[in-house]
């Protein structure tokens, strides 16, 4: 599934990022890499998605969130 389909207050693991190389490198510089955990804070279906990774909150546009493939982390492994 892609990040834009994520539910609020759930933690996911990044499987892959399929976006142009320059933007992928920028996300990597922020700490969003394959295998990292990301928590969806607010997923307004119409626009931006607010997420937390590496201890910082970020707003990601729909185009970016639609190109990050994620896998759900079991609830007993999630840490809020």
PDB file of C-alpha atoms in Angstrom:
ATOM      1  CA  UNK A   1       0.000   0.000   0.000  1.00  0.00           C
ATOM      2  CA  UNK A   2       1.113   3.606  -0.375  1.00  0.00           C
ATOM      3  CA  UNK A   3       1.532   6.163   2.399  1.00  0.00           C
ATOM      4  CA  UNK A   4      -1.491   8.177   1.266  1.00  0.00           C
ATOM      5  CA  UNK A   5      -3.668   5.150   2.132  1.00  0.00           C
ATOM      6  CA  UNK A   6      -2.320   5.043   5.710  1.00  0.00           C
ATOM      7  CA  UNK A   7      -4.628   5.525   8.676  1.00  0.00           C
ATOM      8  CA  UNK A   8      -4.212   8.190  11.353  1.00  0.00           C
ATOM      9  CA  UNK A   9      -2.085   7.288  14.400  1.00  0.00           C
ATOM     10  CA  UNK A  10      -0.737   4.080  12.820  1.00  0.00           C
ATOM     11  CA  UNK A  11       2.933   3.257  12.308  1.00  0.00           C
ATOM     12  CA  UNK A  12       4.260   1.857   9.053  1.00  0.00           C
ATOM     13  CA  UNK A  13       7.601   0.736   7.661  1.00  0.00           C
ATOM     14  CA  UNK A  14       8.838   2.233   4.395  1.00  0.00           C
ATOM     15  CA  UNK A  15       9.241  -0.526   1.805  1.00  0.00           C
ATOM     16  CA  UNK A  16      10.326   1.617  -1.137  1.00  0.00           C
ATOM     17  CA  UNK A  17      10.213   5.134  -2.545  1.00  0.00           C
ATOM     18  CA  UNK A  18       9.340   5.556  -6.225  1.00  0.00           C
ATOM     19  CA  UNK A  19       9.875   9.216  -7.041  1.00  0.00           C
ATOM     20  CA  UNK A  20      12.374  11.246  -9.061  1.00  0.00           C
ATOM     21  CA  UNK A  21      15.934  10.835  -7.841  1.00  0.00           C
ATOM     22  CA  UNK A  22      16.424  14.432  -6.662  1.00  0.00           C
ATOM     23  CA  UNK A  23      13.348  14.305  -4.422  1.00  0.00           C
ATOM     24  CA  UNK A  24      14.248  10.825  -3.191  1.00  0.00           C
ATOM     25  CA  UNK A  25      17.679  12.117  -2.142  1.00  0.00           C
ATOM     26  CA  UNK A  26      16.068  15.034  -0.319  1.00  0.00           C
ATOM     27  CA  UNK A  27      13.784  12.650   1.605  1.00  0.00           C
ATOM     28  CA  UNK A  28      16.802  10.487   2.454  1.00  0.00           C
ATOM     29  CA  UNK A  29      18.586  13.561   3.815  1.00  0.00           C
ATOM     30  CA  UNK A  30      15.601  14.103   6.133  1.00  0.00           C
ATOM     31  CA  UNK A  31      15.847  10.510   7.319  1.00  0.00           C
ATOM     32  CA  UNK A  32      13.070   8.892   5.288  1.00  0.00           C
ATOM     33  CA  UNK A  33      14.726   5.775   3.874  1.00  0.00           C
ATOM     34  CA  UNK A  34      13.694   2.209   3.115  1.00  0.00           C
ATOM     35  CA  UNK A  35      13.174   0.346   6.382  1.00  0.00           C
ATOM     36  CA  UNK A  36      12.486   3.457   8.466  1.00  0.00           C
ATOM     37  CA  UNK A  37       9.319   3.760  10.547  1.00  0.00           C
ATOM     38  CA  UNK A  38       6.785   6.489   9.850  1.00  0.00           C
ATOM     39  CA  UNK A  39       3.676   7.362  11.879  1.00  0.00           C
ATOM     40  CA  UNK A  40       0.720   8.990  10.135  1.00  0.00           C
ATOM     41  CA  UNK A  41      -0.519  11.844  12.331  1.00  0.00           C
ATOM     42  CA  UNK A  42      -3.203  13.296  10.064  1.00  0.00           C
ATOM     43  CA  UNK A  43      -4.232  12.036   6.669  1.00  0.00           C
ATOM     44  CA  UNK A  44      -6.607  14.534   5.124  1.00  0.00           C
ATOM     45  CA  UNK A  45      -7.732  12.563   2.092  1.00  0.00           C
ATOM     46  CA  UNK A  46      -7.912  15.682  -0.099  1.00  0.00           C
ATOM     47  CA  UNK A  47      -4.504  17.202   0.514  1.00  0.00           C
ATOM     48  CA  UNK A  48      -1.318  16.944   2.496  1.00  0.00           C
ATOM     49  CA  UNK A  49      -0.470  14.196   4.951  1.00  0.00           C
ATOM     50  CA  UNK A  50       1.208  14.959   8.278  1.00  0.00           C
ATOM     51  CA  UNK A  51       3.604  12.289   9.446  1.00  0.00           C
ATOM     52  CA  UNK A  52       6.313  11.781  12.040  1.00  0.00           C
ATOM     53  CA  UNK A  53       9.615  10.056  11.399  1.00  0.00           C
ATOM     54  CA  UNK A  54      13.008  10.319  13.066  1.00  0.00           C
ATOM     55  CA  UNK A  55      11.336  12.296  15.885  1.00  0.00           C
ATOM     56  CA  UNK A  56      10.162  15.169  13.668  1.00  0.00           C
ATOM     57  CA  UNK A  57       6.784  16.071  12.165  1.00  0.00           C
ATOM     58  CA  UNK A  58       6.581  16.634   8.413  1.00  0.00           C
ATOM     59  CA  UNK A  59       3.856  17.594   5.966  1.00  0.00           C
ATOM     60  CA  UNK A  60       4.046  15.584   2.762  1.00  0.00           C
ATOM     61  CA  UNK A  61       2.113  16.499  -0.357  1.00  0.00           C
ATOM     62  CA  UNK A  62      -0.198  14.045  -2.051  1.00  0.00           C
ATOM     63  CA  UNK A  63       2.212  13.376  -4.934  1.00  0.00           C
ATOM     64  CA  UNK A  64       4.986  12.387  -2.532  1.00  0.00           C
ATOM     65  CA  UNK A  65       2.697  10.318  -0.275  1.00  0.00           C
ATOM     66  CA  UNK A  66       1.360   8.448  -3.323  1.00  0.00           C
ATOM     67  CA  UNK A  67       4.890   7.346  -4.242  1.00  0.00           C
ATOM     68  CA  UNK A  68       6.047   5.926  -0.897  1.00  0.00           C
ATOM     69  CA  UNK A  69       5.241   2.244  -0.517  1.00  0.00           C
ATOM     70  CA  UNK A  70       4.670   1.105   3.071  1.00  0.00           C
ATOM     71  CA  UNK A  71       3.876  -1.996   5.098  1.00  0.00           C
ATOM     72  CA  UNK A  72       1.880  -1.957   8.319  1.00  0.00           C
ATOM     73  CA  UNK A  73       3.788  -2.550  11.551  1.00  0.00           C
ATOM     74  CA  UNK A  74       1.950  -4.836  14.028  1.00  0.00           C
ATOM     75  CA  UNK A  75       0.354  -2.829  16.848  1.00  0.00           C
ATOM     76  CA  UNK A  76       2.442  -4.559  19.543  1.00  0.00           C
ATOM     77  CA  UNK A  77       5.632  -3.314  17.785  1.00  0.00           C
ATOM     78  CA  UNK A  78       4.473   0.293  17.441  1.00  0.00           C
ATOM     79  CA  UNK A  79       5.877   2.914  19.767  1.00  0.00           C
ATOM     80  CA  UNK A  80       4.113   6.259  19.935  1.00  0.00           C
TER      81      UNK A  80
END
